[in-house]
mmCIF file of C-alpha atoms in Angstrom:
data_model
loop_
_atom_site.group_PDB
_atom_site.id
_atom_site.type_symbol
_atom_site.label_atom_id
_atom_site.label_comp_id
_atom_site.label_asym_id
_atom_site.label_seq_id
_atom_site.Cartn_x
_atom_site.Cartn_y
_atom_site.Cartn_z
ATOM 1 C CA MET A 1 0.000 0.000 0.000
ATOM 2 C CA ASN A 2 1.205 3.498 -0.799
ATOM 3 C CA GLN A 3 2.151 5.281 2.431
ATOM 4 C CA GLN A 4 1.675 9.036 2.646
ATOM 5 C CA ALA A 5 3.789 9.882 5.669
ATOM 6 C CA ASN A 6 4.165 13.536 4.693
ATOM 7 C CA ASN A 7 0.467 14.122 3.959
ATOM 8 C CA PRO A 8 -1.262 15.440 7.121
ATOM 9 C CA LEU A 9 -4.691 14.910 5.487
ATOM 10 C CA HIS A 10 -4.123 11.201 4.830
ATOM 11 C CA GLY A 11 -6.865 9.143 6.477
ATOM 12 C CA ILE A 12 -9.044 12.157 7.341
ATOM 13 C CA THR A 13 -12.428 12.448 5.664
ATOM 14 C CA LEU A 14 -13.910 15.690 4.398
ATOM 15 C CA GLU A 15 -16.684 15.303 6.964
ATOM 16 C CA GLN A 16 -14.129 15.079 9.786
ATOM 17 C CA ILE A 17 -12.446 18.231 8.468
ATOM 18 C CA VAL A 18 -15.701 20.229 8.360
ATOM 19 C CA VAL A 19 -16.839 19.024 11.810
ATOM 20 C CA LYS A 20 -13.460 19.795 13.404
ATOM 21 C CA LEU A 21 -13.358 23.277 11.856
ATOM 22 C CA GLU A 22 -16.906 23.981 13.049
ATOM 23 C CA GLN A 23 -15.975 22.905 16.579
ATOM 24 C CA THR A 24 -12.677 24.788 16.552
ATOM 25 C CA ILE A 25 -13.419 28.113 14.869
ATOM 26 C CA GLY A 26 -17.165 28.078 14.131
ATOM 27 C CA TRP A 27 -19.256 28.713 11.029
ATOM 28 C CA LYS A 28 -18.835 32.501 11.138
ATOM 29 C CA ALA A 29 -15.038 32.347 11.032
ATOM 30 C CA MET A 30 -15.168 29.627 8.393
ATOM 31 C CA GLY A 31 -17.358 31.884 6.227
ATOM 32 C CA GLU A 32 -14.953 34.784 6.679
ATOM 33 C CA GLN A 33 -11.953 32.669 5.661
ATOM 34 C CA VAL A 34 -13.632 30.813 2.782
ATOM 35 C CA ASP A 35 -16.307 32.951 1.143
ATOM 36 C CA ILE A 36 -18.934 30.348 0.287
ATOM 37 C CA ARG A 37 -22.664 30.514 0.937
ATOM 38 C CA CYS A 38 -22.898 27.095 2.631
ATOM 39 C CA PHE A 39 -20.795 28.501 5.511
ATOM 40 C CA LYS A 40 -22.674 31.810 5.741
ATOM 41 C CA SER A 41 -26.372 31.140 5.088
ATOM 42 C CA ASP A 42 -27.991 28.426 7.233
ATOM 43 C CA PRO A 43 -24.763 26.396 7.535
ATOM 44 C CA SER A 44 -24.789 22.646 8.055
ATOM 45 C CA VAL A 45 -22.309 19.830 7.660
ATOM 46 C CA LYS A 46 -24.524 18.135 5.049
ATOM 47 C CA SER A 47 -24.843 21.189 2.781
ATOM 48 C CA SER A 48 -21.146 21.966 3.138
ATOM 49 C CA LEU A 49 -20.112 18.441 2.170
ATOM 50 C CA LYS A 50 -22.406 18.457 -0.860
ATOM 51 C CA PHE A 51 -20.894 21.729 -2.121
ATOM 52 C CA LEU A 52 -17.268 20.935 -1.282
ATOM 53 C CA ARG A 53 -17.379 17.557 -3.042
ATOM 54 C CA LYS A 54 -18.447 19.302 -6.270
ATOM 55 C CA THR A 55 -16.127 22.317 -6.000
ATOM 56 C CA PRO A 56 -12.383 21.548 -5.977
ATOM 57 C CA TRP A 57 -11.196 25.139 -5.375
ATOM 58 C CA ALA A 58 -13.397 25.454 -2.271
ATOM 59 C CA ARG A 59 -12.338 22.061 -0.962
ATOM 60 C CA THR A 60 -8.684 23.060 -1.336
ATOM 61 C CA LYS A 61 -9.299 26.249 0.678
ATOM 62 C CA VAL A 62 -11.161 24.343 3.405
ATOM 63 C CA GLU A 63 -8.391 21.740 3.628
ATOM 64 C CA GLN A 64 -5.822 24.530 3.976
ATOM 65 C CA LEU A 65 -7.959 26.207 6.643
ATOM 66 C CA TYR A 66 -8.018 22.889 8.503
ATOM 67 C CA LEU A 67 -4.241 22.547 8.261
ATOM 68 C CA ASP A 68 -3.740 26.115 9.476
ATOM 69 C CA ASN A 69 -6.120 25.826 12.454
ATOM 70 C CA CYS A 70 -6.414 22.201 13.514
ATOM 71 C CA VAL A 71 -3.139 20.418 12.760
ATOM 72 C CA GLU A 72 -0.059 20.865 14.875
ATOM 73 C CA THR A 73 3.091 20.988 12.836
ATOM 74 C CA LYS A 74 5.950 19.229 14.533
ATOM 75 C CA PRO A 75 9.492 19.141 13.223
ATOM 76 C CA GLN A 76 10.367 15.778 11.684
ATOM 77 C CA ALA A 77 12.574 13.564 13.848
ATOM 78 C CA GLY A 78 16.112 13.877 12.587
ATOM 79 C CA GLY A 79 15.234 16.939 10.513
ATOM 80 C CA PHE A 80 16.874 20.320 10.792
ATOM 81 C CA VAL A 81 16.026 22.341 13.898
ATOM 82 C CA TRP A 82 17.472 25.747 14.646
ATOM 83 C CA PRO A 83 19.720 25.539 17.691
ATOM 84 C CA SER A 84 18.737 27.414 20.820
ATOM 85 C CA ILE A 85 21.203 30.247 21.335
ATOM 86 C CA LYS A 86 21.136 32.137 24.609
ATOM 87 C CA LYS A 87 22.972 35.429 24.912
#
């Protein structure tokens, strides 16, 4: 099976993304970040999923919003880390 170790969205469904964003930042903030009607006018997970599955540009923006707000970025083990310099 093809492993996607560097893909933080691997194994996460679009529904999980929308629910987590709604819980974390709320519909209002989601509508401000991604200007789509399904986040602004009578928002629901069902209507959002229906729209996002048909609209690749909106899905890309929502996925990026999820990465920016709900995923912690940790440095890779063994990767470069700036040294701590105390003066």
